[in-house]
Each structure stands twice: as C-alpha cells, then as structure tokens.
Coordinates of C-alpha atoms in Angstrom, one line a residue:
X207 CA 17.5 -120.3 -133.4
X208 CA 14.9 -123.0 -134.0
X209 CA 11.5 -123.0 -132.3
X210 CA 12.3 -126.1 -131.1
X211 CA 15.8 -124.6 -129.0
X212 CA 14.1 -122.1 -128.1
X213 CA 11.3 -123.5 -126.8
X214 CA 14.0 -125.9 -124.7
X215 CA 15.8 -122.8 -122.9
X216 CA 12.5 -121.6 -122.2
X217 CA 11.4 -124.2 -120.3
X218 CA 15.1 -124.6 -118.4
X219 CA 14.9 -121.1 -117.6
X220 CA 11.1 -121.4 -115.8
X221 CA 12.8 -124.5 -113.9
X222 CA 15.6 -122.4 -112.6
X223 CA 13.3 -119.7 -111.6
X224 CA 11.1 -122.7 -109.6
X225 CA 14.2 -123.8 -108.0
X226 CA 15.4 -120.4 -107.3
X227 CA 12.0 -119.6 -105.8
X228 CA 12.1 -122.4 -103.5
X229 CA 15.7 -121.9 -102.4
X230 CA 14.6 -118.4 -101.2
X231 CA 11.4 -119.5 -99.8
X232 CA 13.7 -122.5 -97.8
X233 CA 15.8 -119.5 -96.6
X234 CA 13.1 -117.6 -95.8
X235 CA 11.7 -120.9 -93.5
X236 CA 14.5 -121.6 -91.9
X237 CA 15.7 -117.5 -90.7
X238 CA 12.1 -117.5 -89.5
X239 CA 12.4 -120.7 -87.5
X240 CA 15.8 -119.1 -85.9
X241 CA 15.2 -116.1 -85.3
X242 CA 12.0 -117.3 -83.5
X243 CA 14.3 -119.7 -81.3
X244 CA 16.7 -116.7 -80.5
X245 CA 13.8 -114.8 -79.6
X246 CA 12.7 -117.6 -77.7
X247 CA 16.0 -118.1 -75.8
X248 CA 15.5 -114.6 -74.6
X249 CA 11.9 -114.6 -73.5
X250 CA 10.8 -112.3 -75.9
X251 CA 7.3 -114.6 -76.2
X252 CA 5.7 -112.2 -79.1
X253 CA 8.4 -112.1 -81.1
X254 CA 9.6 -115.6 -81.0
X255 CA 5.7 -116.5 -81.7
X256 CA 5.6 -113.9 -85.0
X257 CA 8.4 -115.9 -86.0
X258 CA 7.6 -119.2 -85.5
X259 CA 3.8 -118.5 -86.7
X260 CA 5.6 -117.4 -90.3
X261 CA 8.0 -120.7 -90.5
X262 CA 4.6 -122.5 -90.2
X263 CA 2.5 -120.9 -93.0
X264 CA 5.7 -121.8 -94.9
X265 CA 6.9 -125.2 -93.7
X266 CA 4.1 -126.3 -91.3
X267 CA 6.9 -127.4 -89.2
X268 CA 6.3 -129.3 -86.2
X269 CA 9.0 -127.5 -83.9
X270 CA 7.8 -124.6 -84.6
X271 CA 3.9 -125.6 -83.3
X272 CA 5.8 -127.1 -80.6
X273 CA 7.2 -123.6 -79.8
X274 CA 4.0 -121.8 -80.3
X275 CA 2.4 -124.4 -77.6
X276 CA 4.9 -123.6 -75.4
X277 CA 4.6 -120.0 -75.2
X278 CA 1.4 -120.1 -75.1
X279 CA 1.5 -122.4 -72.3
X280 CA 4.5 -119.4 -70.7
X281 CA 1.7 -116.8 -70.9
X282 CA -1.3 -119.1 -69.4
X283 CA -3.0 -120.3 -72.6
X284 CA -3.5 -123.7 -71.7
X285 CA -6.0 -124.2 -73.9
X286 CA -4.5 -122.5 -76.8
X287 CA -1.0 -124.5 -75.8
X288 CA -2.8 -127.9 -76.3
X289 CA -4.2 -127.0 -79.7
X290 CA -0.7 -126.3 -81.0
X291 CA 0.8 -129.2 -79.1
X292 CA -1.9 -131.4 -80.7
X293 CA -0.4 -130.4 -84.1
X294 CA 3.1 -130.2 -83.6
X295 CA 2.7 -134.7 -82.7
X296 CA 0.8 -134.7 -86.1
X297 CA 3.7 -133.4 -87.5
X298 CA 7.5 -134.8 -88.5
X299 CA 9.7 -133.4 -86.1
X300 CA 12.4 -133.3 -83.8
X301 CA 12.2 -136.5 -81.4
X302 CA 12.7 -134.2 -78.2
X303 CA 10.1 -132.4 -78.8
X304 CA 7.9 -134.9 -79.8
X305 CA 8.7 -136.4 -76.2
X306 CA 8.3 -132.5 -74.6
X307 CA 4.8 -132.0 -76.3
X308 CA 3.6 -135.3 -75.3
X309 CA 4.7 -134.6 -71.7
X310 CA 2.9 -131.0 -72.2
X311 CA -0.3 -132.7 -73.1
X312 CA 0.1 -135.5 -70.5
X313 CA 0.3 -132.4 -67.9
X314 CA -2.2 -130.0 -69.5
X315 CA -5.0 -132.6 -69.8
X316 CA -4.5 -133.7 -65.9
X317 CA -4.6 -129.9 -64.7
X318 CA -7.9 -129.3 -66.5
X319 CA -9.1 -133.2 -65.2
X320 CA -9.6 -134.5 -68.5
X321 CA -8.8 -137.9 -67.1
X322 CA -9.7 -140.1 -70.1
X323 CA -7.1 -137.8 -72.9
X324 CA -4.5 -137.6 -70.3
X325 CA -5.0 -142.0 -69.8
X326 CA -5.5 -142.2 -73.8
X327 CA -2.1 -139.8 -74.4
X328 CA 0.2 -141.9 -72.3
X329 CA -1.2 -145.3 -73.5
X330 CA -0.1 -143.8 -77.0
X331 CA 3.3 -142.5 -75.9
X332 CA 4.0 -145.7 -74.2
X333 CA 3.2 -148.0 -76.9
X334 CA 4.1 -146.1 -80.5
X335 CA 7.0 -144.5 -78.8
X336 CA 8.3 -146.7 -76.2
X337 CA 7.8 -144.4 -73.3
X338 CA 7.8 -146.6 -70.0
X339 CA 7.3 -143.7 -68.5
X340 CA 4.3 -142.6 -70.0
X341 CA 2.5 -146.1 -68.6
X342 CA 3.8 -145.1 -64.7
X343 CA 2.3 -142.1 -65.2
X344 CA -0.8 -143.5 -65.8
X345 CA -0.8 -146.2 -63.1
X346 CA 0.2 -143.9 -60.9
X347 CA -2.9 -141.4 -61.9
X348 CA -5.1 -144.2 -61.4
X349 CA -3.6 -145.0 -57.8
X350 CA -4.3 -141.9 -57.3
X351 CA -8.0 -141.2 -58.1
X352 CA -8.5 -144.6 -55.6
X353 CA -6.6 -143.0 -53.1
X354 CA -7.7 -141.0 -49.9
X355 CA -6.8 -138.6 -47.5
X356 CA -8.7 -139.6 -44.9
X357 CA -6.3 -141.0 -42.1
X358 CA -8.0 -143.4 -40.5
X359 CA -9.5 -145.1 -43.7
X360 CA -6.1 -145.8 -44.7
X361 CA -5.6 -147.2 -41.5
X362 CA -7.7 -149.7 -41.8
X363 CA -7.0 -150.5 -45.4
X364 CA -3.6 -150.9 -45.0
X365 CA -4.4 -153.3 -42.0
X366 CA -6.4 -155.3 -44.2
X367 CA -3.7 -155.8 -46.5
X368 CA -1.5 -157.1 -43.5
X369 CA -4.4 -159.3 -43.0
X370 CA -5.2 -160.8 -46.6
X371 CA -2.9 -163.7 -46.6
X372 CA -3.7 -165.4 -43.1
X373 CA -7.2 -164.5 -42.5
X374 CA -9.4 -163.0 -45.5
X375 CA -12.5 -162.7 -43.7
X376 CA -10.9 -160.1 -41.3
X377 CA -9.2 -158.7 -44.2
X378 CA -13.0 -158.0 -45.9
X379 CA -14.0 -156.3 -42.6
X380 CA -11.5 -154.0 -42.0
X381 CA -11.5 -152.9 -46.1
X382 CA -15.6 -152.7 -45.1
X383 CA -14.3 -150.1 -42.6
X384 CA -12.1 -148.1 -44.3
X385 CA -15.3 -147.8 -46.8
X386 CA -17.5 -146.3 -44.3
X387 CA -15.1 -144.4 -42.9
X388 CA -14.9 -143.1 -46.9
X389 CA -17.1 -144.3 -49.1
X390 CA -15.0 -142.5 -52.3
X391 CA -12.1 -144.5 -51.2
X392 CA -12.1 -147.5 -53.8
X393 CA -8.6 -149.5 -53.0
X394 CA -10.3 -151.2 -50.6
X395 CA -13.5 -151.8 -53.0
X396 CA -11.2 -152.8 -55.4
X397 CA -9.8 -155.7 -53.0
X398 CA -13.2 -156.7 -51.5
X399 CA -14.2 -157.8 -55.6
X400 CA -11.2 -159.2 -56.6
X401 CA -12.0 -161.5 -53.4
X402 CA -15.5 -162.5 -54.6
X403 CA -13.7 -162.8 -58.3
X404 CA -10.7 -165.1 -56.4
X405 CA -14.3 -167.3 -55.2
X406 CA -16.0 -167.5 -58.5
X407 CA -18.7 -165.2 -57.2
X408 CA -18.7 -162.9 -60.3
X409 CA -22.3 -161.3 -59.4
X410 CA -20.8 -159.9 -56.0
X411 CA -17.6 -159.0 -58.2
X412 CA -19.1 -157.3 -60.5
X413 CA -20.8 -154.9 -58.1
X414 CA -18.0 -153.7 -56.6
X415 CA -15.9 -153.0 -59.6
X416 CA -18.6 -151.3 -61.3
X417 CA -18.8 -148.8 -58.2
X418 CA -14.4 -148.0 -59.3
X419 CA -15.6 -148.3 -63.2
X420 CA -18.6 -146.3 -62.6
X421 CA -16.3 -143.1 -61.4
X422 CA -12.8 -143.8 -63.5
X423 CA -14.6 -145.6 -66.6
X424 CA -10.9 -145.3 -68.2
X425 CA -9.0 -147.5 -66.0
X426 CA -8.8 -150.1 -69.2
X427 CA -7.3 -153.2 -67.2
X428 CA -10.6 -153.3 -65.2
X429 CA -12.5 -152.9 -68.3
X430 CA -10.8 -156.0 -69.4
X431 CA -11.4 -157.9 -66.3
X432 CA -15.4 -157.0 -66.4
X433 CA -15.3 -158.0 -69.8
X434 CA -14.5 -161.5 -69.0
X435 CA -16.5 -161.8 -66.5
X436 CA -19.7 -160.3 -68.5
X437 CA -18.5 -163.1 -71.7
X438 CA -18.2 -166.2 -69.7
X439 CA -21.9 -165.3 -68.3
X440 CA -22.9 -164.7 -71.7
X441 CA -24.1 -161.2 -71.0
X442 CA -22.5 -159.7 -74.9
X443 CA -24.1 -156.4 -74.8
X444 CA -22.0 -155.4 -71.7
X445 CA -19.2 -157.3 -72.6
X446 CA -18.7 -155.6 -75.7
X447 CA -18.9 -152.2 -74.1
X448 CA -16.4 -153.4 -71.9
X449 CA -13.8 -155.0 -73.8
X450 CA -14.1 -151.5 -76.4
X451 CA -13.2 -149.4 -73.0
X452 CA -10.4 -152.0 -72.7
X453 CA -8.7 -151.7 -75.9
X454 CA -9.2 -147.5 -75.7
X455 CA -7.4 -147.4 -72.2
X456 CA -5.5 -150.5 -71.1
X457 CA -2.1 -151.0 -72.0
X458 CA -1.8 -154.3 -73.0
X459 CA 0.6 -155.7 -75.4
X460 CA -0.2 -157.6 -78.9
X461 CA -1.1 -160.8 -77.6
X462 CA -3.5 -159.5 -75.2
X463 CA -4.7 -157.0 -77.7
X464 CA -5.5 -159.8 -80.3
X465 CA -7.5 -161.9 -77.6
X466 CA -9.8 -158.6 -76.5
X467 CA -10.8 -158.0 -80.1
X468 CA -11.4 -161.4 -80.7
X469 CA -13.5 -161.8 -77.6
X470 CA -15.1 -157.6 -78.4
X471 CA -15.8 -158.6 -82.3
X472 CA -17.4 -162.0 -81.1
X473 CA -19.6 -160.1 -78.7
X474 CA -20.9 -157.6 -80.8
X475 CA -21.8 -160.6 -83.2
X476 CA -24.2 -162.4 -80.9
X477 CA -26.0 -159.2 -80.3
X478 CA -26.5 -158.9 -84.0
X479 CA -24.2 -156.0 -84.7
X480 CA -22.0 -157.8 -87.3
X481 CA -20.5 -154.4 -88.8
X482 CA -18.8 -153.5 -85.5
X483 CA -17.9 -157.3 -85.5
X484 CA -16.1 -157.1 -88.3
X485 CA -14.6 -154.1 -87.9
X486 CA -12.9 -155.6 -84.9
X487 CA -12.1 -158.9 -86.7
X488 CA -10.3 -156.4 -89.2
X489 CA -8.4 -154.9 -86.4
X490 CA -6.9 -157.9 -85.0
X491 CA -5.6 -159.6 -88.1
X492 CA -4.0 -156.8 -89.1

C-alpha cells in the first residue's frame, strides 16, 4: 500500500471517529435534556436540575436554562431563577419559552421592585418580539405607581376629571385637593402640568412633572415630553438627559425613535459632548 493510500484512510478513519464522537455526544445531550423534562414533569426538582445542568455543559441549550430558572424559581431562588432566565433569552430556543422566561423576568423583577428592568424587559419584549402585552403591562405598572389608596383623594381626582372639559379652574382645585389629601398620589400632579403644558406655561409644567419623574424616573413617555420642553428652551444639558431616559424606557415606534435621537445627539452637541452626539447620529441612521 502506498504512503500516499495510506495516509488517505488514515485521515477518513480520524473523520469517522469525529463524527462518531459527536453523534454520541448529541445522544448524550439530548437523553440529558429528557430525562430532565421527565423528571421535571414529576416534580422531582434535583433531578430534573442534574439533568438539565449536564445538557448545558454540553449544548448550552436555552430550554434547558429556562428549566433550571424555573426550578429554581419552584424552590424560592428568585434570584438564582433570574440569572438562568437571563441566559436562557441569550440563547436560541424554543419560542414558548422564550415568551415564559420573559414573563418570569417581567414578574421576578416587579416582586423584588426593580422598577426600571421590569419597564426595560417589557419595552424589549414588546418591540423585538411583538408582545402587546408586554407594553400593557408596563402602562399598567406605571398607573399603578401613580395610583392611591387613599379614598377620599380619589374622590376628588376623579371629580376633577368630570370637571376638566367645562370648567378647568375647578378641575385644578379639586386635583390640588386630592394632593393634600396625598401628596404621593401623582395622577392628579400629572393632570395639573399637562394643564400648564396645554397654556404654554412650560416653567410651571416642568415642576410638576419632575415631582412624577423624580420618583418613577423610568416612565420614558414623560421623559420624552420634558425633553421637548427642556430643547425648545434651549436648556441641552437636561434635555439630553431626558431624551436618553426616553429612548431607554418609552415605547415608541421608529419614527418617533428617529426624531428623539436626532433631537438627544443635537443636544449633547451644543453642550460640547460631540462623541455622545455621534454616537446617537449613528443610532438613528442605522
């Protein structure tokens, strides 16, 4: 047999041994990843985790970190569940849990009042993966964090609403009322500066909606809003800072999006920060 031959068959038989190799290893993966779902199914957590934990160091599979977040979440890790939930959306894998670990984080980050992830996770989920959803959620934790409980400052909020459209004046004192009556209760601050932003009196604007910024500085639409107002008076420092907290938190689409970077790169430039300018020019032409 020539050198040459041989030297041919023994570099077929190394490729079979490669392919054999990771045939076995594949096999290997995916009994790991089944058996962990069958312990799964059965609530046998430390099993199904063993499992799963092995298809990883072979596959680094995202359904199995989604598993792993899940039963760590099952045994109170919330922490722990996060980290693995985090990974698992890094990942390729299947699109229901994709959705089911995004939802996990959504919840996770809210229980532990990490406001700004659990506003930054849904803006994501909405727009890259088309969860409507996702965006109620986040309106709705808004809502929420400018709600109150107290009875009789709703009272008078709510009559202030019924008020708005005839007489505004009597609107502004009853949404005064429901502020002493609660001074954490920022609907009705809310409603008092868009009235003074309706007038053109942005100075008196601006002081109430920096009282709801200065407690929920992630409620991005507001952001956006500020950072008009701050841009038409010229004030770029604050505008920027604004429109950046905008583009983090609001969910806006591409049109809007391209506008706020615009207005957020031009900003920065007239306070001499031209590297962050660019940067955002960068961003919206992409």
């Amino acid at each position: 047999m020539s050198i040459m031959k041989q030297f041919l068959i023994n570099i077929l038989n190394a490729f079979l041994v490669i392919l054999i190799i990771q045939y076995a290893s594949s096999l290997y993966a995916d009994s790991y990843y089944e058996t962990g779902c069958r312990y799964y199914v059965h609530k046998n957590w430390q099993k199904a985790k063993e499992n799963f934990l092995k298809d990883i160091e072979l596959t680094d599979r995202g359904d199995s970190y989604y598993f792993v977040g899940e039963i760590e979440k099952n045994i109170g890790n919330l922490d722990t569940a996060a980290e693995y939930f985090e990974k698992a959306i890094e990942r390729k894998m299947n699109p229901k849990y994709r959705n089911l670990a995004y939802w996990n984080l959504i919840v996770i980050y809210e229980s532990k009042s990490d406001f700004p992830k659990t506003i930054k996770t849904c803006k994501y989920f909405y727009e890259v993966l088309g969860e409507t959803s996702a965006k109620t959620k986040a309106e709705n934790l808004i809502n929420k964090l400018m709600w109150t409980e107290n009875e009789d400052a709703r009272k008078e909020y709510e009559e202030g609403l019924n008020l708005k459209s005839k007489d505004y004046t009597a609107a502004l004192q009853h949404f005064r009322q429901a502020i002493v009556l609660d001074s954490s209760f920022l609907s009705p601050v809310f409603e008092i500066g868009m009235y003074y932003y309706t007038q053109n009196k942005y100075h008196d604007a601006l002081s109430y909606f920096n009282q709801i910024l200065y407690r929920i500085p992630f409620y991005g639409e507001l952001q956006m809003l500020v950072g008009d107002i701050y841009f038409q008076e010229k004030r770029f420092n604050e505008a920027a800072l604004a429109f950046e907290a905008a583009i983090e938190y609001a969910f806006i689409d591409r049109d809007i999006k391209y506008a706020v970077l615009l207005k957020a790169a031009t900003s920065y430039y007239n306070t001499n920060q031209y590297a962050k300018a660019e940067s955002l020019l960068e961003q919206a032409i992409r």
